JSON list of C-alpha atoms in Angstrom, two decimals:
[
{"chain": "A", "resi": 1, "resn": "UNK", "atom": "CA", "xyz": [0.00, 0.00, 0.00]},
{"chain": "A", "resi": 2, "resn": "UNK", "atom": "CA", "xyz": [1.36, 3.39, -0.98]},
{"chain": "A", "resi": 3, "resn": "UNK", "atom": "CA", "xyz": [1.87, 6.11, 1.60]},
{"chain": "A", "resi": 4, "resn": "UNK", "atom": "CA", "xyz": [-0.14, 9.30, 1.09]},
{"chain": "A", "resi": 5, "resn": "UNK", "atom": "CA", "xyz": [1.71, 12.45, 2.11]},
{"chain": "A", "resi": 6, "resn": "UNK", "atom": "CA", "xyz": [0.17, 15.93, 2.00]},
{"chain": "A", "resi": 7, "resn": "UNK", "atom": "CA", "xyz": [2.55, 18.86, 1.56]},
{"chain": "A", "resi": 8, "resn": "UNK", "atom": "CA", "xyz": [0.83, 21.73, 3.32]},
{"chain": "A", "resi": 9, "resn": "UNK", "atom": "CA", "xyz": [1.20, 25.02, 5.12]},
{"chain": "A", "resi": 10, "resn": "UNK", "atom": "CA", "xyz": [-1.51, 27.67, 5.18]},
{"chain": "A", "resi": 11, "resn": "UNK", "atom": "CA", "xyz": [1.15, 30.35, 4.63]},
{"chain": "A", "resi": 12, "resn": "UNK", "atom": "CA", "xyz": [1.88, 31.01, 0.96]},
{"chain": "A", "resi": 13, "resn": "UNK", "atom": "CA", "xyz": [5.32, 31.34, -0.57]},
{"chain": "A", "resi": 14, "resn": "UNK", "atom": "CA", "xyz": [7.08, 28.77, 1.61]},
{"chain": "A", "resi": 15, "resn": "UNK", "atom": "CA", "xyz": [8.02, 26.38, -1.20]},
{"chain": "A", "resi": 16, "resn": "UNK", "atom": "CA", "xyz": [5.19, 23.82, -1.08]},
{"chain": "A", "resi": 17, "resn": "UNK", "atom": "CA", "xyz": [4.92, 23.37, -4.82]},
{"chain": "A", "resi": 18, "resn": "UNK", "atom": "CA", "xyz": [8.69, 23.41, -5.36]},
{"chain": "A", "resi": 19, "resn": "UNK", "atom": "CA", "xyz": [8.97, 20.71, -2.70]},
{"chain": "A", "resi": 20, "resn": "UNK", "atom": "CA", "xyz": [6.12, 18.69, -4.21]},
{"chain": "A", "resi": 21, "resn": "UNK", "atom": "CA", "xyz": [7.56, 18.70, -7.75]},
{"chain": "A", "resi": 22, "resn": "UNK", "atom": "CA", "xyz": [11.16, 18.02, -6.78]},
{"chain": "A", "resi": 23, "resn": "UNK", "atom": "CA", "xyz": [10.54, 15.50, -4.00]},
{"chain": "A", "resi": 24, "resn": "UNK", "atom": "CA", "xyz": [8.21, 13.54, -6.30]},
{"chain": "A", "resi": 25, "resn": "UNK", "atom": "CA", "xyz": [10.84, 13.62, -9.05]},
{"chain": "A", "resi": 26, "resn": "UNK", "atom": "CA", "xyz": [13.64, 12.55, -6.72]},
{"chain": "A", "resi": 27, "resn": "UNK", "atom": "CA", "xyz": [11.59, 9.63, -5.35]},
{"chain": "A", "resi": 28, "resn": "UNK", "atom": "CA", "xyz": [10.85, 8.50, -8.93]},
{"chain": "A", "resi": 29, "resn": "UNK", "atom": "CA", "xyz": [14.56, 8.72, -9.86]},
{"chain": "A", "resi": 30, "resn": "UNK", "atom": "CA", "xyz": [15.23, 6.50, -6.83]},
{"chain": "A", "resi": 31, "resn": "UNK", "atom": "CA", "xyz": [12.99, 3.84, -8.44]},
{"chain": "A", "resi": 32, "resn": "UNK", "atom": "CA", "xyz": [9.85, 4.56, -6.44]},
{"chain": "A", "resi": 33, "resn": "UNK", "atom": "CA", "xyz": [6.50, 4.65, -8.20]},
{"chain": "A", "resi": 34, "resn": "UNK", "atom": "CA", "xyz": [5.05, 8.06, -7.44]},
{"chain": "A", "resi": 35, "resn": "UNK", "atom": "CA", "xyz": [1.78, 9.89, -8.06]},
{"chain": "A", "resi": 36, "resn": "UNK", "atom": "CA", "xyz": [1.58, 13.66, -7.55]},
{"chain": "A", "resi": 37, "resn": "UNK", "atom": "CA", "xyz": [-1.86, 15.16, -6.94]},
{"chain": "A", "resi": 38, "resn": "UNK", "atom": "CA", "xyz": [-2.05, 18.86, -7.75]},
{"chain": "A", "resi": 39, "resn": "UNK", "atom": "CA", "xyz": [-4.72, 20.05, -5.30]},
{"chain": "A", "resi": 40, "resn": "UNK", "atom": "CA", "xyz": [-4.09, 23.77, -5.78]},
{"chain": "A", "resi": 41, "resn": "UNK", "atom": "CA", "xyz": [-6.34, 25.68, -8.25]},
{"chain": "A", "resi": 42, "resn": "UNK", "atom": "CA", "xyz": [-3.29, 27.68, -9.38]},
{"chain": "A", "resi": 43, "resn": "UNK", "atom": "CA", "xyz": [-2.02, 24.41, -10.97]},
{"chain": "A", "resi": 44, "resn": "UNK", "atom": "CA", "xyz": [1.64, 25.35, -10.56]},
{"chain": "A", "resi": 45, "resn": "UNK", "atom": "CA", "xyz": [2.70, 21.76, -9.85]},
{"chain": "A", "resi": 46, "resn": "UNK", "atom": "CA", "xyz": [1.11, 20.76, -13.17]},
{"chain": "A", "resi": 47, "resn": "UNK", "atom": "CA", "xyz": [2.78, 23.46, -15.25]},
{"chain": "A", "resi": 48, "resn": "UNK", "atom": "CA", "xyz": [6.05, 22.93, -13.37]},
{"chain": "A", "resi": 49, "resn": "UNK", "atom": "CA", "xyz": [6.09, 19.38, -14.75]},
{"chain": "A", "resi": 50, "resn": "UNK", "atom": "CA", "xyz": [5.39, 20.56, -18.28]},
{"chain": "A", "resi": 51, "resn": "UNK", "atom": "CA", "xyz": [1.67, 19.73, -18.24]},
{"chain": "A", "resi": 52, "resn": "UNK", "atom": "CA", "xyz": [-0.73, 22.40, -19.54]},
{"chain": "A", "resi": 53, "resn": "UNK", "atom": "CA", "xyz": [-3.83, 22.30, -17.28]},
{"chain": "A", "resi": 54, "resn": "UNK", "atom": "CA", "xyz": [-5.97, 23.61, -20.18]},
{"chain": "A", "resi": 55, "resn": "UNK", "atom": "CA", "xyz": [-5.09, 20.57, -22.28]},
{"chain": "A", "resi": 56, "resn": "UNK", "atom": "CA", "xyz": [-5.90, 17.96, -19.62]},
{"chain": "A", "resi": 57, "resn": "UNK", "atom": "CA", "xyz": [-9.19, 16.12, -20.23]},
{"chain": "A", "resi": 58, "resn": "UNK", "atom": "CA", "xyz": [-9.66, 15.08, -16.61]},
{"chain": "A", "resi": 59, "resn": "UNK", "atom": "CA", "xyz": [-8.20, 16.87, -13.57]},
{"chain": "A", "resi": 60, "resn": "UNK", "atom": "CA", "xyz": [-8.53, 16.41, -9.81]},
{"chain": "A", "resi": 61, "resn": "UNK", "atom": "CA", "xyz": [-11.69, 18.53, -10.07]},
{"chain": "A", "resi": 62, "resn": "UNK", "atom": "CA", "xyz": [-13.45, 15.87, -12.20]},
{"chain": "A", "resi": 63, "resn": "UNK", "atom": "CA", "xyz": [-12.36, 13.21, -9.70]},
{"chain": "A", "resi": 64, "resn": "UNK", "atom": "CA", "xyz": [-13.77, 15.11, -6.72]},
{"chain": "A", "resi": 65, "resn": "UNK", "atom": "CA", "xyz": [-17.15, 15.77, -8.33]},
{"chain": "A", "resi": 66, "resn": "UNK", "atom": "CA", "xyz": [-17.50, 12.17, -9.52]},
{"chain": "A", "resi": 67, "resn": "UNK", "atom": "CA", "xyz": [-17.07, 12.74, -13.25]},
{"chain": "A", "resi": 68, "resn": "UNK", "atom": "CA", "xyz": [-13.87, 10.69, -13.54]},
{"chain": "A", "resi": 69, "resn": "UNK", "atom": "CA", "xyz": [-11.81, 8.15, -11.63]},
{"chain": "A", "resi": 70, "resn": "UNK", "atom": "CA", "xyz": [-8.30, 8.82, -10.38]},
{"chain": "A", "resi": 71, "resn": "UNK", "atom": "CA", "xyz": [-6.83, 6.16, -12.67]},
{"chain": "A", "resi": 72, "resn": "UNK", "atom": "CA", "xyz": [-8.46, 7.76, -15.72]},
{"chain": "A", "resi": 73, "resn": "UNK", "atom": "CA", "xyz": [-7.02, 11.13, -14.75]},
{"chain": "A", "resi": 74, "resn": "UNK", "atom": "CA", "xyz": [-3.33, 10.22, -14.37]},
{"chain": "A", "resi": 75, "resn": "UNK", "atom": "CA", "xyz": [-1.12, 11.79, -17.03]},
{"chain": "A", "resi": 76, "resn": "UNK", "atom": "CA", "xyz": [2.49, 10.85, -17.70]},
{"chain": "A", "resi": 77, "resn": "UNK", "atom": "CA", "xyz": [5.15, 13.43, -16.92]},
{"chain": "A", "resi": 78, "resn": "UNK", "atom": "CA", "xyz": [8.66, 14.09, -18.20]},
{"chain": "A", "resi": 79, "resn": "UNK", "atom": "CA", "xyz": [9.91, 11.89, -15.34]},
{"chain": "A", "resi": 80, "resn": "UNK", "atom": "CA", "xyz": [9.75, 8.10, -15.71]},
{"chain": "A", "resi": 81, "resn": "UNK", "atom": "CA", "xyz": [7.81, 6.56, -12.83]},
{"chain": "A", "resi": 82, "resn": "UNK", "atom": "CA", "xyz": [6.06, 9.83, -11.91]},
{"chain": "A", "resi": 83, "resn": "UNK", "atom": "CA", "xyz": [2.38, 10.24, -12.71]},
{"chain": "A", "resi": 84, "resn": "UNK", "atom": "CA", "xyz": [0.38, 13.42, -12.22]},
{"chain": "A", "resi": 85, "resn": "UNK", "atom": "CA", "xyz": [-3.26, 14.23, -11.60]},
{"chain": "A", "resi": 86, "resn": "UNK", "atom": "CA", "xyz": [-3.35, 17.82, -12.76]},
{"chain": "A", "resi": 87, "resn": "UNK", "atom": "CA", "xyz": [-5.29, 20.71, -11.30]},
{"chain": "A", "resi": 88, "resn": "UNK", "atom": "CA", "xyz": [-7.51, 23.26, -12.99]},
{"chain": "A", "resi": 89, "resn": "UNK", "atom": "CA", "xyz": [-8.98, 26.64, -12.05]},
{"chain": "A", "resi": 90, "resn": "UNK", "atom": "CA", "xyz": [-12.35, 24.82, -11.83]},
{"chain": "A", "resi": 91, "resn": "UNK", "atom": "CA", "xyz": [-11.11, 23.38, -8.54]},
{"chain": "A", "resi": 92, "resn": "UNK", "atom": "CA", "xyz": [-12.14, 26.66, -6.90]},
{"chain": "A", "resi": 93, "resn": "UNK", "atom": "CA", "xyz": [-15.76, 25.66, -7.58]},
{"chain": "A", "resi": 94, "resn": "UNK", "atom": "CA", "xyz": [-15.33, 22.16, -6.19]},
{"chain": "A", "resi": 95, "resn": "UNK", "atom": "CA", "xyz": [-15.44, 23.50, -2.62]},
{"chain": "A", "resi": 96, "resn": "UNK", "atom": "CA", "xyz": [-18.97, 24.78, -3.23]},
{"chain": "A", "resi": 97, "resn": "UNK", "atom": "CA", "xyz": [-20.06, 21.56, -4.95]},
{"chain": "A", "resi": 98, "resn": "UNK", "atom": "CA", "xyz": [-18.74, 19.39, -2.12]},
{"chain": "A", "resi": 99, "resn": "UNK", "atom": "CA", "xyz": [-20.30, 21.53, 0.58]},
{"chain": "A", "resi": 100, "resn": "UNK", "atom": "CA", "xyz": [-23.68, 19.77, 0.42]},
{"chain": "A", "resi": 101, "resn": "UNK", "atom": "CA", "xyz": [-22.30, 16.22, 0.54]},
{"chain": "A", "resi": 102, "resn": "UNK", "atom": "CA", "xyz": [-22.67, 14.21, 3.73]},
{"chain": "A", "resi": 103, "resn": "UNK", "atom": "CA", "xyz": [-19.02, 13.07, 4.04]},
{"chain": "A", "resi": 104, "resn": "UNK", "atom": "CA", "xyz": [-17.59, 16.07, 2.24]},
{"chain": "A", "resi": 105, "resn": "UNK", "atom": "CA", "xyz": [-14.24, 15.94, 4.09]},
{"chain": "A", "resi": 106, "resn": "UNK", "atom": "CA", "xyz": [-13.59, 12.36, 2.95]},
{"chain": "A", "resi": 107, "resn": "UNK", "atom": "CA", "xyz": [-14.22, 12.62, -0.79]},
{"chain": "A", "resi": 108, "resn": "UNK", "atom": "CA", "xyz": [-10.52, 12.71, -1.73]},
{"chain": "A", "resi": 109, "resn": "UNK", "atom": "CA", "xyz": [-9.79, 9.79, 0.61]},
{"chain": "A", "resi": 110, "resn": "UNK", "atom": "CA", "xyz": [-12.39, 7.73, -1.25]},
{"chain": "A", "resi": 111, "resn": "UNK", "atom": "CA", "xyz": [-11.09, 8.90, -4.65]},
{"chain": "A", "resi": 112, "resn": "UNK", "atom": "CA", "xyz": [-7.49, 7.93, -3.85]},
{"chain": "A", "resi": 113, "resn": "UNK", "atom": "CA", "xyz": [-8.34, 4.53, -2.38]},
{"chain": "A", "resi": 114, "resn": "UNK", "atom": "CA", "xyz": [-8.49, 2.82, -5.79]},
{"chain": "A", "resi": 115, "resn": "UNK", "atom": "CA", "xyz": [-4.99, 4.00, -6.78]},
{"chain": "A", "resi": 116, "resn": "UNK", "atom": "CA", "xyz": [-3.22, 3.55, -3.47]},
{"chain": "A", "resi": 117, "resn": "UNK", "atom": "CA", "xyz": [-1.99, 0.06, -4.21]},
{"chain": "A", "resi": 118, "resn": "UNK", "atom": "CA", "xyz": [-0.38, 1.13, -7.49]},
{"chain": "A", "resi": 119, "resn": "UNK", "atom": "CA", "xyz": [2.17, 3.54, -5.99]},
{"chain": "A", "resi": 120, "resn": "UNK", "atom": "CA", "xyz": [4.88, 3.67, -3.36]},
{"chain": "A", "resi": 121, "resn": "UNK", "atom": "CA", "xyz": [4.11, 7.31, -2.60]},
{"chain": "A", "resi": 122, "resn": "UNK", "atom": "CA", "xyz": [1.18, 9.59, -3.38]},
{"chain": "A", "resi": 123, "resn": "UNK", "atom": "CA", "xyz": [2.07, 13.24, -2.73]},
{"chain": "A", "resi": 124, "resn": "UNK", "atom": "CA", "xyz": [-0.60, 15.95, -2.53]},
{"chain": "A", "resi": 125, "resn": "UNK", "atom": "CA", "xyz": [0.39, 19.55, -3.25]},
{"chain": "A", "resi": 126, "resn": "UNK", "atom": "CA", "xyz": [-2.06, 21.61, -1.18]},
{"chain": "A", "resi": 127, "resn": "UNK", "atom": "CA", "xyz": [-3.16, 25.20, -1.70]},
{"chain": "A", "resi": 128, "resn": "UNK", "atom": "CA", "xyz": [-2.08, 27.82, 0.88]},
{"chain": "A", "resi": 129, "resn": "UNK", "atom": "CA", "xyz": [-5.38, 27.78, 2.74]},
{"chain": "A", "resi": 130, "resn": "UNK", "atom": "CA", "xyz": [-7.33, 25.59, 5.11]},
{"chain": "A", "resi": 131, "resn": "UNK", "atom": "CA", "xyz": [-10.34, 25.33, 2.84]},
{"chain": "A", "resi": 132, "resn": "UNK", "atom": "CA", "xyz": [-12.33, 22.17, 2.18]},
{"chain": "A", "resi": 133, "resn": "UNK", "atom": "CA", "xyz": [-9.92, 20.83, -0.47]},
{"chain": "A", "resi": 134, "resn": "UNK", "atom": "CA", "xyz": [-6.96, 21.09, 1.94]},
{"chain": "A", "resi": 135, "resn": "UNK", "atom": "CA", "xyz": [-9.08, 19.51, 4.70]},
{"chain": "A", "resi": 136, "resn": "UNK", "atom": "CA", "xyz": [-9.81, 16.67, 2.24]},
{"chain": "A", "resi": 137, "resn": "UNK", "atom": "CA", "xyz": [-6.08, 16.26, 1.55]},
{"chain": "A", "resi": 138, "resn": "UNK", "atom": "CA", "xyz": [-5.21, 16.10, 5.25]},
{"chain": "A", "resi": 139, "resn": "UNK", "atom": "CA", "xyz": [-8.06, 13.67, 5.90]},
{"chain": "A", "resi": 140, "resn": "UNK", "atom": "CA", "xyz": [-6.85, 11.40, 3.07]},
{"chain": "A", "resi": 141, "resn": "UNK", "atom": "CA", "xyz": [-3.18, 11.58, 4.07]},
{"chain": "A", "resi": 142, "resn": "UNK", "atom": "CA", "xyz": [-1.17, 9.30, 6.32]},
{"chain": "A", "resi": 143, "resn": "UNK", "atom": "CA", "xyz": [1.19, 12.15, 7.10]},
{"chain": "A", "resi": 144, "resn": "UNK", "atom": "CA", "xyz": [1.99, 15.77, 6.27]},
{"chain": "A", "resi": 145, "resn": "UNK", "atom": "CA", "xyz": [5.23, 17.50, 5.32]},
{"chain": "A", "resi": 146, "resn": "UNK", "atom": "CA", "xyz": [5.21, 21.14, 6.45]},
{"chain": "A", "resi": 147, "resn": "UNK", "atom": "CA", "xyz": [7.63, 23.37, 4.49]},
{"chain": "A", "resi": 148, "resn": "UNK", "atom": "CA", "xyz": [8.76, 26.31, 6.59]},
{"chain": "A", "resi": 149, "resn": "UNK", "atom": "CA", "xyz": [10.57, 29.33, 5.20]},
{"chain": "A", "resi": 150, "resn": "UNK", "atom": "CA", "xyz": [13.69, 30.34, 7.12]},
{"chain": "A", "resi": 151, "resn": "UNK", "atom": "CA", "xyz": [12.16, 33.48, 8.64]},
{"chain": "A", "resi": 152, "resn": "UNK", "atom": "CA", "xyz": [10.41, 34.18, 11.93]},
{"chain": "A", "resi": 153, "resn": "UNK", "atom": "CA", "xyz": [6.97, 35.00, 10.52]},
{"chain": "A", "resi": 154, "resn": "UNK", "atom": "CA", "xyz": [6.91, 31.51, 9.03]},
{"chain": "A", "resi": 155, "resn": "UNK", "atom": "CA", "xyz": [7.08, 29.99, 12.51]},
{"chain": "A", "resi": 156, "resn": "UNK", "atom": "CA", "xyz": [3.92, 31.74, 13.66]},
{"chain": "A", "resi": 157, "resn": "UNK", "atom": "CA", "xyz": [1.49, 29.65, 11.60]},
{"chain": "A", "resi": 158, "resn": "UNK", "atom": "CA", "xyz": [2.94, 26.24, 12.36]},
{"chain": "A", "resi": 159, "resn": "UNK", "atom": "CA", "xyz": [0.92, 25.34, 15.43]},
{"chain": "A", "resi": 160, "resn": "UNK", "atom": "CA", "xyz": [-2.32, 26.21, 13.61]},
{"chain": "A", "resi": 161, "resn": "UNK", "atom": "CA", "xyz": [-1.49, 23.72, 10.88]},
{"chain": "A", "resi": 162, "resn": "UNK", "atom": "CA", "xyz": [-1.42, 20.82, 13.33]},
{"chain": "A", "resi": 163, "resn": "UNK", "atom": "CA", "xyz": [-5.19, 21.15, 13.04]},
{"chain": "A", "resi": 164, "resn": "UNK", "atom": "CA", "xyz": [-6.48, 19.55, 16.18]},
{"chain": "A", "resi": 165, "resn": "UNK", "atom": "CA", "xyz": [-9.93, 19.31, 14.60]},
{"chain": "A", "resi": 166, "resn": "UNK", "atom": "CA", "xyz": [-8.66, 17.04, 11.83]},
{"chain": "A", "resi": 167, "resn": "UNK", "atom": "CA", "xyz": [-6.73, 14.80, 14.20]},
{"chain": "A", "resi": 168, "resn": "UNK", "atom": "CA", "xyz": [-9.53, 14.62, 16.74]},
{"chain": "A", "resi": 169, "resn": "UNK", "atom": "CA", "xyz": [-12.53, 14.27, 14.43]},
{"chain": "A", "resi": 170, "resn": "UNK", "atom": "CA", "xyz": [-11.51, 13.29, 10.91]},
{"chain": "A", "resi": 171, "resn": "UNK", "atom": "CA", "xyz": [-8.14, 11.58, 10.78]},
{"chain": "A", "resi": 172, "resn": "UNK", "atom": "CA", "xyz": [-6.72, 10.44, 14.15]},
{"chain": "A", "resi": 173, "resn": "UNK", "atom": "CA", "xyz": [-3.88, 8.62, 12.33]},
{"chain": "A", "resi": 174, "resn": "UNK", "atom": "CA", "xyz": [-2.53, 11.78, 10.68]},
{"chain": "A", "resi": 175, "resn": "UNK", "atom": "CA", "xyz": [1.13, 12.19, 11.58]},
{"chain": "A", "resi": 176, "resn": "UNK", "atom": "CA", "xyz": [3.66, 14.92, 10.91]},
{"chain": "A", "resi": 177, "resn": "UNK", "atom": "CA", "xyz": [6.15, 13.42, 8.48]},
{"chain": "A", "resi": 178, "resn": "UNK", "atom": "CA", "xyz": [8.41, 16.36, 9.14]},
{"chain": "A", "resi": 179, "resn": "UNK", "atom": "CA", "xyz": [9.02, 20.10, 9.10]},
{"chain": "A", "resi": 180, "resn": "UNK", "atom": "CA", "xyz": [11.17, 21.06, 6.13]},
{"chain": "A", "resi": 181, "resn": "UNK", "atom": "CA", "xyz": [13.21, 24.25, 6.23]},
{"chain": "A", "resi": 182, "resn": "UNK", "atom": "CA", "xyz": [13.14, 25.91, 2.80]},
{"chain": "A", "resi": 183, "resn": "UNK", "atom": "CA", "xyz": [14.82, 28.95, 1.22]},
{"chain": "A", "resi": 184, "resn": "UNK", "atom": "CA", "xyz": [17.68, 28.43, 3.63]},
{"chain": "A", "resi": 185, "resn": "UNK", "atom": "CA", "xyz": [20.78, 30.63, 3.47]},
{"chain": "A", "resi": 186, "resn": "UNK", "atom": "CA", "xyz": [23.49, 29.28, 5.77]},
{"chain": "A", "resi": 187, "resn": "UNK", "atom": "CA", "xyz": [25.31, 32.64, 5.62]},
{"chain": "A", "resi": 188, "resn": "UNK", "atom": "CA", "xyz": [22.47, 34.31, 7.54]},
{"chain": "A", "resi": 189, "resn": "UNK", "atom": "CA", "xyz": [22.59, 34.00, 11.30]},
{"chain": "A", "resi": 190, "resn": "UNK", "atom": "CA", "xyz": [18.78, 34.28, 11.38]},
{"chain": "A", "resi": 191, "resn": "UNK", "atom": "CA", "xyz": [18.36, 31.18, 9.20]},
{"chain": "A", "resi": 192, "resn": "UNK", "atom": "CA", "xyz": [20.62, 29.18, 11.51]},
{"chain": "A", "resi": 193, "resn": "UNK", "atom": "CA", "xyz": [18.72, 30.47, 14.57]},
{"chain": "A", "resi": 194, "resn": "UNK", "atom": "CA", "xyz": [15.40, 29.40, 13.06]},
{"chain": "A", "resi": 195, "resn": "UNK", "atom": "CA", "xyz": [16.73, 25.92, 12.27]},
{"chain": "A", "resi": 196, "resn": "UNK", "atom": "CA", "xyz": [17.96, 25.54, 15.87]},
{"chain": "A", "resi": 197, "resn": "UNK", "atom": "CA", "xyz": [14.64, 26.85, 17.20]},
{"chain": "A", "resi": 198, "resn": "UNK", "atom": "CA", "xyz": [12.69, 24.38, 15.06]},
{"chain": "A", "resi": 199, "resn": "UNK", "atom": "CA", "xyz": [14.94, 21.52, 16.17]},
{"chain": "A", "resi": 200, "resn": "UNK", "atom": "CA", "xyz": [14.63, 22.58, 19.80]},
{"chain": "A", "resi": 201, "resn": "UNK", "atom": "CA", "xyz": [10.84, 22.76, 19.64]},
{"chain": "A", "resi": 202, "resn": "UNK", "atom": "CA", "xyz": [10.00, 19.83, 17.35]},
{"chain": "A", "resi": 203, "resn": "UNK", "atom": "CA", "xyz": [13.10, 17.59, 17.68]},
{"chain": "A", "resi": 204, "resn": "UNK", "atom": "CA", "xyz": [13.10, 14.60, 15.32]},
{"chain": "A", "resi": 205, "resn": "UNK", "atom": "CA", "xyz": [10.06, 15.96, 13.49]},
{"chain": "A", "resi": 206, "resn": "UNK", "atom": "CA", "xyz": [12.41, 18.35, 11.67]},
{"chain": "A", "resi": 207, "resn": "UNK", "atom": "CA", "xyz": [14.10, 16.93, 8.56]},
{"chain": "A", "resi": 208, "resn": "UNK", "atom": "CA", "xyz": [17.90, 16.94, 8.72]},
{"chain": "A", "resi": 209, "resn": "UNK", "atom": "CA", "xyz": [17.85, 18.02, 5.08]},
{"chain": "A", "resi": 210, "resn": "UNK", "atom": "CA", "xyz": [17.32, 21.72, 4.39]},
{"chain": "A", "resi": 211, "resn": "UNK", "atom": "CA", "xyz": [16.44, 23.22, 1.01]},
{"chain": "A", "resi": 212, "resn": "UNK", "atom": "CA", "xyz": [18.90, 26.01, 0.28]},
{"chain": "A", "resi": 213, "resn": "UNK", "atom": "CA", "xyz": [18.18, 29.13, -1.74]},
{"chain": "A", "resi": 214, "resn": "UNK", "atom": "CA", "xyz": [19.04, 28.32, -5.31]},
{"chain": "A", "resi": 215, "resn": "UNK", "atom": "CA", "xyz": [18.54, 30.22, -8.59]},
{"chain": "A", "resi": 216, "resn": "UNK", "atom": "CA", "xyz": [18.31, 27.05, -10.71]},
{"chain": "A", "resi": 217, "resn": "UNK", "atom": "CA", "xyz": [15.52, 25.76, -8.46]},
{"chain": "A", "resi": 218, "resn": "UNK", "atom": "CA", "xyz": [13.57, 28.97, -9.10]},
{"chain": "A", "resi": 219, "resn": "UNK", "atom": "CA", "xyz": [14.21, 28.91, -12.86]},
{"chain": "A", "resi": 220, "resn": "UNK", "atom": "CA", "xyz": [13.23, 25.28, -13.52]},
{"chain": "A", "resi": 221, "resn": "UNK", "atom": "CA", "xyz": [9.39, 25.65, -13.36]},
{"chain": "A", "resi": 222, "resn": "UNK", "atom": "CA", "xyz": [9.37, 28.29, -16.10]},
{"chain": "A", "resi": 223, "resn": "UNK", "atom": "CA", "xyz": [10.89, 25.63, -18.37]},
{"chain": "A", "resi": 224, "resn": "UNK", "atom": "CA", "xyz": [8.28, 23.05, -17.32]},
{"chain": "A", "resi": 225, "resn": "UNK", "atom": "CA", "xyz": [10.97, 20.91, -15.72]},
{"chain": "A", "resi": 226, "resn": "UNK", "atom": "CA", "xyz": [11.84, 19.71, -12.22]},
{"chain": "A", "resi": 227, "resn": "UNK", "atom": "CA", "xyz": [15.26, 20.88, -11.03]},
{"chain": "A", "resi": 228, "resn": "UNK", "atom": "CA", "xyz": [16.79, 17.43, -11.55]},
{"chain": "A", "resi": 229, "resn": "UNK", "atom": "CA", "xyz": [16.08, 17.56, -15.28]},
{"chain": "A", "resi": 230, "resn": "UNK", "atom": "CA", "xyz": [16.92, 21.25, -15.58]},
{"chain": "A", "resi": 231, "resn": "UNK", "atom": "CA", "xyz": [20.27, 21.10, -13.77]},
{"chain": "A", "resi": 232, "resn": "UNK", "atom": "CA", "xyz": [20.98, 17.85, -11.95]},
{"chain": "A", "resi": 233, "resn": "UNK", "atom": "CA", "xyz": [24.10, 19.25, -10.27]},
{"chain": "A", "resi": 234, "resn": "UNK", "atom": "CA", "xyz": [22.44, 22.34, -8.82]},
{"chain": "A", "resi": 235, "resn": "UNK", "atom": "CA", "xyz": [22.18, 22.72, -5.07]},
{"chain": "A", "resi": 236, "resn": "UNK", "atom": "CA", "xyz": [18.39, 22.52, -5.27]},
{"chain": "A", "resi": 237, "resn": "UNK", "atom": "CA", "xyz": [18.54, 19.18, -7.08]},
{"chain": "A", "resi": 238, "resn": "UNK", "atom": "CA", "xyz": [21.03, 17.76, -4.60]},
{"chain": "A", "resi": 239, "resn": "UNK", "atom": "CA", "xyz": [18.97, 18.97, -1.61]},
{"chain": "A", "resi": 240, "resn": "UNK", "atom": "CA", "xyz": [15.76, 17.33, -2.87]},
{"chain": "A", "resi": 241, "resn": "UNK", "atom": "CA", "xyz": [17.56, 14.09, -3.63]},
{"chain": "A", "resi": 242, "resn": "UNK", "atom": "CA", "xyz": [18.85, 14.10, -0.04]},
{"chain": "A", "resi": 243, "resn": "UNK", "atom": "CA", "xyz": [15.32, 14.78, 1.18]},
{"chain": "A", "resi": 244, "resn": "UNK", "atom": "CA", "xyz": [13.95, 11.83, -0.83]},
{"chain": "A", "resi": 245, "resn": "UNK", "atom": "CA", "xyz": [16.60, 9.52, 0.61]},
{"chain": "A", "resi": 246, "resn": "UNK", "atom": "CA", "xyz": [15.84, 10.74, 4.15]},
{"chain": "A", "resi": 247, "resn": "UNK", "atom": "CA", "xyz": [12.11, 10.17, 3.59]},
{"chain": "A", "resi": 248, "resn": "UNK", "atom": "CA", "xyz": [12.71, 6.63, 2.30]},
{"chain": "A", "resi": 249, "resn": "UNK", "atom": "CA", "xyz": [14.94, 5.85, 5.29]},
{"chain": "A", "resi": 250, "resn": "UNK", "atom": "CA", "xyz": [12.30, 7.17, 7.71]},
{"chain": "A", "resi": 251, "resn": "UNK", "atom": "CA", "xyz": [9.69, 4.87, 6.18]},
{"chain": "A", "resi": 252, "resn": "UNK", "atom": "CA", "xyz": [11.67, 1.65, 6.08]}
]
């Protein structure tokens, strides 16, 4: 059975989508069968893998509203072993359509159940909000990776994301896979202080791997490529490969 991991933080601009694309790619390069679910209406994970959301016949929206199955919606990416269920701007409307359903928080969990056995990892790139789609992702997930930008304001929202409501009422098994420090600049004393503060507060829940600031990592999505295919020797590529190896070791 594949492990479902949501990548979420209600604060925008912390590197969720960059993490989703590049961790999924790195896991696939390490011979894992991976499915990436783009659950953000902005569809940046889709375009960052070279998939045009406008050209996709069936997106995660169609899956959530019962018009398509997850298996019918998987598209191949530029990375062997990595499938994608793309997003679409229509996903904004899915929240309203799901609102009247009885088990509206569990729709994605039901949708993913048929594909779970086909993959080692299913990653869900969440939008920067705690709306119904993100609640669905966290209810479907076994664990959550929380990317945290190396600045103090980023620490303020962390405790809110632990979402006691979801753990207590919807998904008691939800675990924190780890806090991931992103946009890290080792030359800045502040970045080092934040890493130490995270480690001191959350201990082993903080990944040893940090994602350093890297121009190539920022450039890659505009070419529709993950960093590993854009520049495999860049710091961003190396960091995400280290993260994938750490994740695999944690789950042995």
